Amino acid sequence: MLKQRILWLAALLRLSLYIFLYFSMGIARSGTGLIGKRYGEEEFYFKSIDNLIKYGQYNYELNYLPGYAGRMPGYGVIYGLAKIILPNNQQYVYNAVIATQILLGLVALFYLSKVTLILTNKIALAYTAAFLYALSPYSIQNDLFVFTESFASSALIISLYYFLTALKASRLSYYFIAGCWLSWVVFLRPFMLPFFGFWILAYAYYHRKIVFVQIRQTSYAITLLLLPFIIPDALWTARNWFIYKRFIPLQTEYAGMQYSDLHLETRSYVAAMGEEPVLWSTTSLIAWLTRSTPPARTSPQPWQLTTIATYDSLVWLRNQILISSNDSMPALVRAASEKRAVSALRRYHNAFIKEHPLRYYLLTPLRLTYYLALPDNGASVFAWPFNELSIWQKAIRLFFTAWHWFWTGIGLFSFLIWPRKFNIVLLLIRLAPIYCILLFVVVLHHVEQRYFFLVYPLTLVSAIHGIFWLWTSWRRLLRF
């Protein structure tokens, strides 16, 4: 049995780190009056809620869009409740959302330790998971930013605990609780929808001896798991059908954003090389291609060139891209340059795959996995550049960077190690991180650091289990 006072100590440690980051990240001196940070993307969630409350329309742009289905309202629920309670103070509304993220993050710490206990049956390892999670600025920053990943990460931990407990204890009510939390995860991050199917398969495997014998119990369990999602999503889908006259059970393509072919092809081209495919990167080729004054270190490298995508060809491509975004140029000129750039990007993309198959099929996934899961997370601990920090600040930043690299690296490595005896609990814990890596790295070729926030706590648990398994295996070998 876990001792609550030890877990409370871990929670207090995590809360202390929240306070430290509040000052070190420059939030306290930002002048916004917020207890966290916002980046603007939350407007796609929150403005629609504002319009729903004020005008009765869940719509990002009134009188412009026929309706809005680009973002599911999972994040807006919390914002909407805060807005109803505090209708005249937007600062307090945002702070209420961030404070709720922090509180749920502390609750998730308790459940993460319980999930670890279910997996390892070792109380010491459960405490280890709690303290590792408490000391991780990567997960804490997640709670301080106005992003959907904070609630989604905490909800995933809680839902997984109830599902695992339901499997082992056969408590039907826990399937319903697990379904409620997982439904919220999907309404926050729709790409997590397949987990309903994964969990049903896990239920069928765990109860494989009785799943087709006790039909009533099986149907009850699956119904209770799915019902919390089916009912609200049916209402959401019906609303979308009424507006769009098409079947939209989750959300519209690209989260409702209108990306040009040029943007998508540029992103796809640099991702094929294993470059970070986001416009704000200061180290990726995409910055050189799209910025008028890019950082010098983003210039094309020899290994990125092909017989048709030579350095001169890329300079020409860059000029076409810059012309297409230059508002001072005539519209026809911009359109012609964009068309030429899109065609060239497709040719260069295919040429890179053909001429550098080893890089594309082996190194590109590794590089994209790095950008997804192993960026320099100590960089945002302080609000100033590294060379402006004091010695102790540099030490703290380097410590947090090494801390994240070590535990996340061990977690990623642990995915390659599987005990000889199949363990469904271990599979369910590792499934979310592996799924995110396969989805964003292999399938979509589009990675952002925050995408891994969602599954990072489960990666920590996998790392702890991996080290424990290696240690026990080593001791077993020594006996022989």
CSV table of C-alpha atoms in Angstrom, one decimal:
chain,number,residue,atom,x,y,z
A,1,MET,CA,0.0,0.0,0.0
A,2,LEU,CA,1.4,3.4,-1.0
A,3,LYS,CA,2.0,5.8,1.9
A,4,GLN,CA,0.1,9.0,1.1
A,5,ARG,CA,2.6,11.3,3.0
A,6,ILE,CA,5.4,10.3,0.6
A,7,LEU,CA,3.2,11.1,-2.4
A,8,TRP,CA,2.2,14.4,-0.8
A,9,LEU,CA,5.9,15.1,-0.5
A,10,ALA,CA,6.4,14.5,-4.2
A,11,ALA,CA,3.4,16.7,-4.9
A,12,LEU,CA,4.9,19.5,-2.7
A,13,LEU,CA,8.2,19.1,-4.6
A,14,ARG,CA,6.4,19.5,-7.9
A,15,LEU,CA,4.5,22.5,-6.7
A,16,SER,CA,7.8,24.1,-5.6
A,17,LEU,CA,9.2,23.6,-9.1
A,18,TYR,CA,6.1,25.2,-10.5
A,19,ILE,CA,6.9,28.3,-8.4
A,20,PHE,CA,10.6,28.2,-9.4
A,21,LEU,CA,9.7,28.1,-13.1
A,22,TYR,CA,7.1,30.9,-12.6
A,23,PHE,CA,10.0,33.2,-11.8
A,24,SER,CA,12.8,31.7,-13.8
A,25,MET,CA,10.8,31.5,-17.1
A,26,GLY,CA,10.0,35.2,-16.8
A,27,ILE,CA,6.3,34.7,-16.2
A,28,ALA,CA,6.4,36.8,-13.1
A,29,ARG,CA,7.8,39.8,-14.9
A,30,SER,CA,5.9,39.3,-18.2
A,31,GLY,CA,3.3,42.0,-17.2
A,32,THR,CA,0.4,39.8,-18.4
A,33,GLY,CA,-0.8,39.0,-14.9
A,34,LEU,CA,-0.9,35.4,-15.9
A,35,ILE,CA,0.5,32.5,-13.8
A,36,GLY,CA,1.5,30.7,-17.0
A,37,LYS,CA,2.2,31.4,-20.7
A,38,ARG,CA,-0.1,31.6,-23.7
A,39,TYR,CA,1.0,31.4,-27.3
A,40,GLY,CA,-2.1,32.3,-29.3
A,41,GLU,CA,-3.2,28.9,-30.6
A,42,GLU,CA,-5.7,28.7,-27.7
A,43,GLU,CA,-7.7,31.3,-29.5
A,44,PHE,CA,-9.0,28.6,-31.9
A,45,TYR,CA,-10.5,26.9,-28.9
A,46,PHE,CA,-11.5,29.8,-26.7
A,47,LYS,CA,-12.8,32.3,-29.1
A,48,SER,CA,-15.3,29.7,-30.4
A,49,ILE,CA,-16.5,29.3,-26.8
A,50,ASP,CA,-16.8,33.1,-26.4
A,51,ASN,CA,-19.0,33.2,-29.4
A,52,LEU,CA,-21.0,30.2,-28.2
A,53,ILE,CA,-21.7,32.0,-24.9
A,54,LYS,CA,-22.4,35.4,-26.4
A,55,TYR,CA,-24.1,34.5,-29.7
A,56,GLY,CA,-25.0,30.8,-29.4
A,57,GLN,CA,-22.6,29.8,-32.2
A,58,TYR,CA,-19.6,27.6,-31.7
A,59,ASN,CA,-17.7,29.4,-34.4
A,60,TYR,CA,-14.2,30.9,-34.6
A,61,GLU,CA,-15.1,33.6,-37.1
A,62,LEU,CA,-18.7,34.9,-36.9
A,63,ASN,CA,-20.4,35.7,-40.2
A,64,TYR,CA,-17.4,34.3,-42.0
A,65,LEU,CA,-17.3,30.5,-41.5
A,66,PRO,CA,-20.5,28.5,-41.8
A,67,GLY,CA,-19.5,26.8,-38.6
A,68,TYR,CA,-16.4,25.6,-36.9
A,69,ALA,CA,-15.3,22.0,-36.5
A,70,GLY,CA,-11.6,22.6,-36.7
A,71,ARG,CA,-11.1,22.0,-32.9
A,72,MET,CA,-13.2,19.7,-30.8
A,73,PRO,CA,-14.5,21.5,-27.7
A,74,GLY,CA,-12.7,19.4,-25.1
A,75,TYR,CA,-10.4,22.3,-24.1
A,76,GLY,CA,-13.1,24.9,-24.3
A,77,VAL,CA,-15.2,23.1,-21.6
A,78,ILE,CA,-12.9,24.2,-18.9
A,79,TYR,CA,-12.5,27.7,-20.4
A,80,GLY,CA,-16.2,28.0,-20.8
A,81,LEU,CA,-17.0,27.1,-17.2
A,82,ALA,CA,-14.4,29.7,-16.0
A,83,LYS,CA,-15.9,32.3,-18.4
A,84,ILE,CA,-19.4,31.8,-17.1
A,85,ILE,CA,-18.1,32.2,-13.5
A,86,LEU,CA,-15.8,35.1,-14.3
A,87,PRO,CA,-17.4,36.8,-17.3
A,88,ASN,CA,-15.8,40.2,-16.9
A,89,ASN,CA,-12.2,39.3,-16.2
A,90,GLN,CA,-10.3,37.6,-19.0
A,91,GLN,CA,-7.1,37.5,-17.0
A,92,TYR,CA,-8.8,35.5,-14.2
A,93,VAL,CA,-10.3,33.2,-16.8
A,94,TYR,CA,-6.9,32.2,-18.2
A,95,ASN,CA,-5.5,31.9,-14.7
A,96,ALA,CA,-8.4,29.6,-13.8
A,97,VAL,CA,-7.6,27.4,-16.8
A,98,ILE,CA,-3.8,27.3,-15.9
A,99,ALA,CA,-4.5,26.7,-12.2
A,100,THR,CA,-6.8,23.8,-13.1
A,101,GLN,CA,-4.1,22.3,-15.3
A,102,ILE,CA,-1.6,22.5,-12.4
A,103,LEU,CA,-4.1,20.9,-9.9
A,104,LEU,CA,-4.9,18.1,-12.3
A,105,GLY,CA,-1.2,17.6,-12.9
A,106,LEU,CA,-0.7,17.1,-9.2
A,107,VAL,CA,-3.6,14.6,-9.1
A,108,ALA,CA,-2.1,12.8,-12.1
A,109,LEU,CA,1.1,12.4,-10.1
A,110,PHE,CA,-0.7,10.2,-7.6
A,111,TYR,CA,-2.3,8.1,-10.3
A,112,LEU,CA,1.0,7.7,-12.1
A,113,SER,CA,2.5,6.1,-9.0
A,114,LYS,CA,-0.5,3.8,-8.8
A,115,VAL,CA,0.0,2.8,-12.5
A,116,THR,CA,3.6,2.1,-11.8
A,117,LEU,CA,2.7,-0.1,-8.8
A,118,ILE,CA,0.2,-2.1,-10.9
A,119,LEU,CA,3.0,-2.7,-13.5
A,120,THR,CA,5.9,-3.5,-11.2
A,121,ASN,CA,4.3,-4.5,-7.9
A,122,LYS,CA,7.2,-2.6,-6.2
A,123,ILE,CA,6.3,0.3,-3.9
A,124,ALA,CA,9.8,1.8,-4.2
A,125,LEU,CA,9.4,2.0,-8.0
A,126,ALA,CA,6.0,3.7,-7.6
A,127,TYR,CA,7.6,6.4,-5.4
A,128,THR,CA,10.4,6.7,-7.9
A,129,ALA,CA,7.9,7.4,-10.7
A,130,ALA,CA,6.2,10.1,-8.5
A,131,PHE,CA,9.4,11.9,-7.8
A,132,LEU,CA,10.8,11.7,-11.3
A,133,TYR,CA,7.5,13.1,-12.6
A,134,ALA,CA,7.7,15.8,-9.9
A,135,LEU,CA,11.2,16.8,-10.8
A,136,SER,CA,10.6,17.0,-14.6
A,137,PRO,CA,10.4,20.6,-15.9
A,138,TYR,CA,9.3,19.1,-19.2
A,139,SER,CA,6.0,18.0,-17.8
A,140,ILE,CA,5.6,21.0,-15.5
A,141,GLN,CA,6.0,23.5,-18.4
A,142,ASN,CA,3.3,21.5,-20.0
A,143,ASP,CA,0.9,22.5,-17.2
A,144,LEU,CA,2.1,26.2,-17.3
A,145,PHE,CA,1.4,26.6,-21.0
A,146,VAL,CA,-2.1,27.2,-22.3
A,147,PHE,CA,-2.0,24.0,-24.5
A,148,THR,CA,-4.4,21.0,-24.7
A,149,GLU,CA,-1.6,18.6,-23.9
A,150,SER,CA,-1.6,19.3,-20.2
A,151,PHE,CA,-5.2,18.2,-19.6
A,152,ALA,CA,-4.8,15.4,-22.1
A,153,SER,CA,-1.7,14.0,-20.4
A,154,SER,CA,-3.2,14.1,-17.0
A,155,ALA,CA,-6.5,12.6,-18.2
A,156,LEU,CA,-4.7,9.8,-20.0
A,157,ILE,CA,-2.8,8.8,-16.8
A,158,ILE,CA,-6.1,8.7,-14.8
A,159,SER,CA,-8.0,6.9,-17.5
A,160,LEU,CA,-5.3,4.2,-17.8
A,161,TYR,CA,-5.2,3.6,-14.1
A,162,TYR,CA,-9.0,3.0,-14.0
A,163,PHE,CA,-8.8,0.8,-17.0
A,164,LEU,CA,-6.0,-1.3,-15.6
A,165,THR,CA,-7.8,-1.6,-12.3
A,166,ALA,CA,-11.0,-2.6,-14.0
A,167,LEU,CA,-9.1,-5.3,-15.9
A,168,LYS,CA,-7.6,-6.8,-12.8
A,169,ALA,CA,-10.4,-6.3,-10.4
A,170,SER,CA,-13.3,-6.8,-12.8
A,171,ARG,CA,-15.0,-3.6,-11.6
A,172,LEU,CA,-17.5,-2.6,-14.3
A,173,SER,CA,-18.0,0.9,-12.9
A,174,TYR,CA,-14.3,1.6,-13.5
A,175,TYR,CA,-14.7,0.9,-17.2
A,176,PHE,CA,-17.2,3.8,-17.3
A,177,ILE,CA,-14.8,6.1,-15.3
A,178,ALA,CA,-11.9,5.1,-17.7
A,179,GLY,CA,-14.2,5.8,-20.7
A,180,CYS,CA,-15.1,9.3,-19.3
A,181,TRP,CA,-11.4,10.3,-19.0
A,182,LEU,CA,-10.4,8.7,-22.3
A,183,SER,CA,-13.3,10.5,-24.0
A,184,TRP,CA,-12.0,13.8,-22.7
A,185,VAL,CA,-8.5,12.9,-24.0
A,186,VAL,CA,-10.0,12.3,-27.5
A,187,PHE,CA,-11.9,15.6,-27.3
A,188,LEU,CA,-8.7,17.3,-26.5
A,189,ARG,CA,-6.4,15.4,-28.9
A,190,PRO,CA,-8.6,13.6,-31.5
A,191,PHE,CA,-5.7,11.5,-32.8
A,192,MET,CA,-6.1,9.4,-29.6
A,193,LEU,CA,-9.4,7.9,-30.8
A,194,PRO,CA,-7.8,4.5,-31.7
A,195,PHE,CA,-7.2,3.9,-28.0
A,196,PHE,CA,-10.8,2.9,-27.5
A,197,GLY,CA,-10.1,0.1,-30.0
A,198,PHE,CA,-6.8,-0.8,-28.4
A,199,TRP,CA,-8.4,-1.1,-25.0
A,200,ILE,CA,-11.2,-3.2,-26.2
A,201,LEU,CA,-8.6,-5.6,-27.8
A,202,ALA,CA,-6.7,-5.5,-24.5
A,203,TYR,CA,-9.9,-6.5,-22.6
A,204,ALA,CA,-10.6,-9.3,-25.1
A,205,TYR,CA,-7.0,-10.6,-24.6
A,206,TYR,CA,-7.0,-10.3,-20.8
A,207,HIS,CA,-10.4,-12.1,-20.6
A,208,ARG,CA,-9.8,-14.4,-23.6
A,209,LYS,CA,-11.0,-17.5,-21.7
A,210,ILE,CA,-14.4,-16.0,-20.9
A,211,VAL,CA,-14.9,-13.2,-23.4
A,212,PHE,CA,-17.1,-15.3,-25.6
A,213,VAL,CA,-18.7,-17.2,-22.7
A,214,GLN,CA,-19.8,-14.4,-20.5
A,215,ILE,CA,-21.3,-12.4,-23.3
A,216,ARG,CA,-23.4,-10.2,-21.0
A,217,GLN,CA,-20.4,-9.1,-18.8
A,218,THR,CA,-18.3,-8.4,-21.9
A,219,SER,CA,-21.0,-6.3,-23.5
A,220,TYR,CA,-21.5,-4.4,-20.3
A,221,ALA,CA,-17.8,-3.6,-20.0
A,222,ILE,CA,-17.4,-2.5,-23.6
A,223,THR,CA,-20.6,-0.4,-23.5
A,224,LEU,CA,-19.6,1.3,-20.3
A,225,LEU,CA,-16.2,2.1,-21.8
A,226,LEU,CA,-17.6,3.5,-25.0
A,227,LEU,CA,-20.8,5.2,-23.8
A,228,PRO,CA,-19.1,8.4,-22.4
A,229,PHE,CA,-17.6,9.0,-25.9
A,230,ILE,CA,-20.5,7.9,-28.1
A,231,ILE,CA,-23.1,10.2,-26.6
A,232,PRO,CA,-21.3,13.5,-26.8
A,233,ASP,CA,-19.6,12.7,-30.1
A,234,ALA,CA,-22.9,11.7,-31.6
A,235,LEU,CA,-24.2,15.2,-30.7
A,236,TRP,CA,-21.0,16.8,-32.0
A,237,THR,CA,-21.2,14.8,-35.3
A,238,ALA,CA,-24.9,15.6,-35.7
A,239,ARG,CA,-24.1,19.3,-35.3
A,240,ASN,CA,-21.4,19.1,-37.9
A,241,TRP,CA,-23.7,17.3,-40.3
A,242,PHE,CA,-26.3,20.0,-39.9
A,243,ILE,CA,-23.7,22.7,-40.7
A,244,TYR,CA,-21.3,21.0,-43.2
A,245,LYS,CA,-23.6,18.4,-44.7
A,246,ARG,CA,-20.9,15.8,-44.3
A,247,PHE,CA,-19.7,13.3,-41.7
A,248,ILE,CA,-17.2,14.8,-39.3
A,249,PRO,CA,-17.0,12.7,-36.1
A,250,LEU,CA,-13.8,14.4,-34.9
A,251,GLN,CA,-12.6,17.6,-36.6
A,252,THR,CA,-11.9,19.0,-40.1
A,253,GLU,CA,-8.6,18.5,-41.9
A,254,TYR,CA,-5.5,20.3,-40.5
A,255,ALA,CA,-7.5,21.4,-37.4
A,256,GLY,CA,-9.6,23.7,-39.6
A,257,MET,CA,-6.6,25.8,-40.7
A,258,GLN,CA,-6.2,26.7,-44.4
A,259,TYR,CA,-2.6,25.6,-45.2
A,260,SER,CA,-1.4,26.4,-48.8
A,261,ASP,CA,0.1,23.7,-51.0
A,262,LEU,CA,3.4,25.5,-50.7
A,263,HIS,CA,3.4,25.3,-46.9
A,264,LEU,CA,2.5,21.6,-46.9
A,265,GLU,CA,5.1,20.7,-49.6
A,266,THR,CA,7.8,22.8,-47.9
A,267,ARG,CA,7.1,21.0,-44.6
A,268,SER,CA,7.0,17.6,-46.3
A,269,TYR,CA,10.3,18.2,-48.1
A,270,VAL,CA,12.4,19.2,-45.1
A,271,ALA,CA,10.8,16.4,-43.0
A,272,ALA,CA,11.9,13.9,-45.6
A,273,MET,CA,15.5,14.8,-44.7
A,274,GLY,CA,14.8,14.6,-41.0
A,275,GLU,CA,14.8,18.3,-40.5
A,276,GLU,CA,12.4,19.9,-38.0
A,277,PRO,CA,9.3,20.8,-40.1
A,278,VAL,CA,8.2,23.9,-38.2
A,279,LEU,CA,8.5,27.5,-39.3
A,280,TRP,CA,9.8,28.8,-36.0
A,281,SER,CA,12.8,26.4,-35.9
A,282,THR,CA,16.1,28.2,-35.8
A,283,THR,CA,18.2,25.2,-36.9
A,284,SER,CA,16.1,23.7,-39.7
A,285,LEU,CA,16.4,24.1,-43.4
A,286,ILE,CA,12.8,25.3,-43.5
A,287,ALA,CA,14.0,28.6,-41.9
A,288,TRP,CA,16.5,29.1,-44.7
A,289,LEU,CA,13.9,28.4,-47.3
A,290,THR,CA,11.2,30.6,-45.9
A,291,ARG,CA,12.9,33.5,-44.1
A,292,SER,CA,14.4,36.6,-45.8
A,293,THR,CA,17.2,36.7,-43.2
A,294,PRO,CA,17.6,33.1,-41.9
A,295,PRO,CA,20.1,32.0,-39.3
A,296,ALA,CA,23.4,31.0,-41.0
A,297,ARG,CA,23.4,27.5,-39.5
A,298,THR,CA,20.2,26.7,-41.5
A,299,SER,CA,22.0,26.8,-44.9
A,300,PRO,CA,21.7,23.6,-47.0
A,301,GLN,CA,24.3,21.0,-46.2
A,302,PRO,CA,26.1,18.7,-48.7
A,303,TRP,CA,24.2,15.6,-47.6
A,304,GLN,CA,20.8,17.4,-48.4
A,305,LEU,CA,21.7,17.9,-52.1
A,306,THR,CA,20.7,15.7,-55.0
A,307,THR,CA,21.4,15.7,-58.7
A,308,ILE,CA,18.5,18.0,-59.3
A,309,ALA,CA,18.3,19.7,-55.9
A,310,THR,CA,21.7,21.3,-56.1
A,311,TYR,CA,22.7,24.3,-54.0
A,312,ASP,CA,22.0,26.7,-56.9
A,313,SER,CA,18.6,24.9,-57.4
A,314,LEU,CA,17.7,25.5,-53.7
A,315,VAL,CA,18.7,29.1,-54.0
A,316,TRP,CA,16.3,29.4,-56.9
A,317,LEU,CA,13.6,27.6,-54.9
A,318,ARG,CA,14.2,29.9,-51.9
A,319,ASN,CA,13.7,33.0,-54.2
A,320,GLN,CA,10.5,31.6,-55.6
A,321,ILE,CA,9.2,31.0,-52.0
A,322,LEU,CA,10.1,34.5,-50.9
A,323,ILE,CA,8.5,36.0,-54.0
A,324,SER,CA,5.3,34.1,-53.4
A,325,SER,CA,5.0,35.6,-49.9
A,326,ASN,CA,6.0,39.1,-50.9
A,327,ASP,CA,2.9,41.3,-50.7
A,328,SER,CA,4.5,44.1,-52.7
A,329,MET,CA,4.6,41.9,-55.7
A,330,PRO,CA,1.7,41.6,-58.2
A,331,ALA,CA,-0.8,38.8,-57.3
A,332,LEU,CA,-0.1,37.0,-60.6
A,333,VAL,CA,3.6,37.0,-60.1
A,334,ARG,CA,3.2,35.6,-56.6
A,335,ALA,CA,0.9,32.9,-57.8
A,336,ALA,CA,3.2,31.9,-60.6
A,337,SER,CA,6.2,31.7,-58.2
A,338,GLU,CA,4.2,29.6,-55.7
A,339,LYS,CA,3.2,27.2,-58.5
A,340,ARG,CA,6.8,26.8,-59.6
A,341,ALA,CA,8.0,26.3,-56.0
A,342,VAL,CA,5.4,23.6,-55.3
A,343,SER,CA,6.3,21.7,-58.4
A,344,ALA,CA,10.0,21.9,-57.5
A,345,LEU,CA,9.5,20.8,-53.9
A,346,ARG,CA,7.7,17.7,-55.1
A,347,ARG,CA,10.5,16.9,-57.5
A,348,TYR,CA,13.2,17.5,-54.9
A,349,HIS,CA,11.3,15.5,-52.3
A,350,ASN,CA,11.1,12.4,-54.6
A,351,ALA,CA,14.8,12.8,-55.7
A,352,PHE,CA,16.0,12.8,-52.1
A,353,ILE,CA,14.1,9.6,-51.4
A,354,LYS,CA,15.4,8.0,-54.6
A,355,GLU,CA,19.1,9.1,-54.1
A,356,HIS,CA,19.3,8.8,-50.3
A,357,PRO,CA,17.1,5.8,-49.4
A,358,LEU,CA,19.3,4.9,-46.4
A,359,ARG,CA,18.9,8.4,-44.9
A,360,TYR,CA,15.2,8.6,-45.7
A,361,TYR,CA,14.2,5.2,-44.3
A,362,LEU,CA,16.7,4.9,-41.4
A,363,LEU,CA,18.1,8.2,-40.4
A,364,THR,CA,15.1,10.4,-41.0
A,365,PRO,CA,12.9,8.6,-38.5
A,366,LEU,CA,15.7,8.8,-35.9
A,367,ARG,CA,16.2,12.5,-36.4
A,368,LEU,CA,12.4,13.2,-36.3
A,369,THR,CA,12.1,11.1,-33.1
A,370,TYR,CA,14.8,13.3,-31.6
A,371,TYR,CA,13.0,16.5,-32.5
A,372,LEU,CA,9.8,15.0,-31.1
A,373,ALA,CA,11.0,13.6,-27.8
A,374,LEU,CA,14.6,14.8,-27.1
A,375,PRO,CA,14.9,18.5,-27.7
A,376,ASP,CA,16.9,20.8,-25.3
A,377,ASN,CA,14.2,21.1,-22.7
A,378,GLY,CA,16.4,22.9,-20.3
A,379,ALA,CA,16.5,25.8,-22.8
A,380,SER,CA,13.1,27.2,-21.6
A,381,VAL,CA,13.9,26.9,-17.8
A,382,PHE,CA,15.3,30.4,-17.9
A,383,ALA,CA,14.0,33.4,-19.9
A,384,TRP,CA,17.5,34.5,-21.0
A,385,PRO,CA,20.1,33.1,-23.5
A,386,PHE,CA,22.6,30.6,-22.2
A,387,ASN,CA,25.5,33.0,-22.4
A,388,GLU,CA,23.7,35.6,-20.3
A,389,LEU,CA,23.1,33.1,-17.4
A,390,SER,CA,25.1,33.0,-14.2
A,391,ILE,CA,27.1,29.9,-13.4
A,392,TRP,CA,24.5,28.4,-11.1
A,393,GLN,CA,21.8,29.1,-13.7
A,394,LYS,CA,23.8,27.4,-16.4
A,395,ALA,CA,24.3,24.5,-14.1
A,396,ILE,CA,20.6,24.2,-13.4
A,397,ARG,CA,19.7,24.5,-17.1
A,398,LEU,CA,22.3,21.8,-18.1
A,399,PHE,CA,21.1,19.6,-15.3
A,400,PHE,CA,17.5,19.7,-16.4
A,401,THR,CA,18.5,19.1,-20.0
A,402,ALA,CA,20.6,16.1,-19.0
A,403,TRP,CA,17.8,14.9,-16.7
A,404,HIS,CA,15.3,14.9,-19.6
A,405,TRP,CA,17.7,13.3,-22.1
A,406,PHE,CA,18.7,10.6,-19.7
A,407,TRP,CA,15.2,9.5,-18.6
A,408,THR,CA,13.5,10.0,-22.0
A,409,GLY,CA,16.4,8.2,-23.7
A,410,ILE,CA,16.1,5.3,-21.3
A,411,GLY,CA,12.4,5.3,-21.9
A,412,LEU,CA,12.8,5.2,-25.7
A,413,PHE,CA,15.4,2.5,-25.4
A,414,SER,CA,13.1,0.5,-23.2
A,415,PHE,CA,10.6,0.2,-26.0
A,416,LEU,CA,13.1,-2.2,-27.7
A,417,ILE,CA,13.3,-4.5,-24.6
A,418,TRP,CA,10.3,-6.8,-24.0
A,419,PRO,CA,10.3,-9.5,-21.3
A,420,ARG,CA,9.9,-13.1,-22.6
A,421,LYS,CA,6.6,-13.4,-20.7
A,422,PHE,CA,4.0,-11.2,-22.4
A,423,ASN,CA,2.7,-8.5,-20.1
A,424,ILE,CA,-0.5,-6.7,-21.2
A,425,VAL,CA,-0.1,-4.0,-18.6
A,426,LEU,CA,3.4,-3.1,-19.9
A,427,LEU,CA,2.0,-3.1,-23.4
A,428,LEU,CA,-0.8,-0.7,-22.5
A,429,ILE,CA,1.7,1.7,-20.8
A,430,ARG,CA,4.1,1.7,-23.7
A,431,LEU,CA,1.4,1.8,-26.3
A,432,ALA,CA,0.7,5.5,-26.1
A,433,PRO,CA,4.4,6.7,-26.6
A,434,ILE,CA,5.0,4.1,-29.3
A,435,TYR,CA,1.8,5.1,-31.1
A,436,CYS,CA,2.7,8.8,-31.0
A,437,ILE,CA,6.1,8.1,-32.4
A,438,LEU,CA,4.7,5.9,-35.2
A,439,LEU,CA,2.0,8.4,-36.0
A,440,PHE,CA,4.0,11.6,-36.1
A,441,VAL,CA,7.3,10.3,-37.2
A,442,VAL,CA,6.5,7.5,-39.6
A,443,VAL,CA,3.0,8.3,-40.9
A,444,LEU,CA,2.7,12.1,-40.8
A,445,HIS,CA,6.3,13.1,-40.9
A,446,HIS,CA,5.4,16.1,-38.8
A,447,VAL,CA,6.7,16.6,-35.3
A,448,GLU,CA,6.5,19.3,-32.6
A,449,GLN,CA,7.9,19.1,-29.1
A,450,ARG,CA,4.6,19.5,-27.5
A,451,TYR,CA,3.1,16.4,-29.1
A,452,PHE,CA,5.2,14.3,-26.9
A,453,PHE,CA,4.0,16.0,-23.7
A,454,LEU,CA,0.9,13.8,-23.8
A,455,VAL,CA,2.8,10.5,-23.4
A,456,TYR,CA,5.9,11.6,-21.6
A,457,PRO,CA,4.8,10.4,-18.1
A,458,LEU,CA,4.2,6.9,-19.5
A,459,THR,CA,7.6,7.1,-21.1
A,460,LEU,CA,9.0,7.7,-17.6
A,461,VAL,CA,7.2,4.6,-16.2
A,462,SER,CA,8.6,2.5,-19.1
A,463,ALA,CA,12.1,3.8,-18.3
A,464,ILE,CA,11.7,2.8,-14.7
A,465,HIS,CA,10.5,-0.6,-15.6
A,466,GLY,CA,13.2,-1.0,-18.2
A,467,ILE,CA,16.0,-0.3,-15.7
A,468,PHE,CA,14.3,-2.6,-13.1
A,469,TRP,CA,14.0,-5.4,-15.6
A,470,LEU,CA,17.7,-5.0,-16.7
A,471,TRP,CA,18.8,-5.0,-13.1
A,472,THR,CA,16.8,-8.1,-12.1
A,473,SER,CA,18.0,-9.9,-15.3
A,474,TRP,CA,21.6,-9.1,-14.5
A,475,ARG,CA,21.3,-10.4,-11.0
A,476,ARG,CA,19.7,-13.5,-12.3
A,477,LEU,CA,22.6,-14.1,-14.6
A,478,LEU,CA,25.1,-13.6,-11.8
A,479,ARG,CA,23.5,-16.4,-9.8
A,480,PHE,CA,24.5,-18.7,-12.6
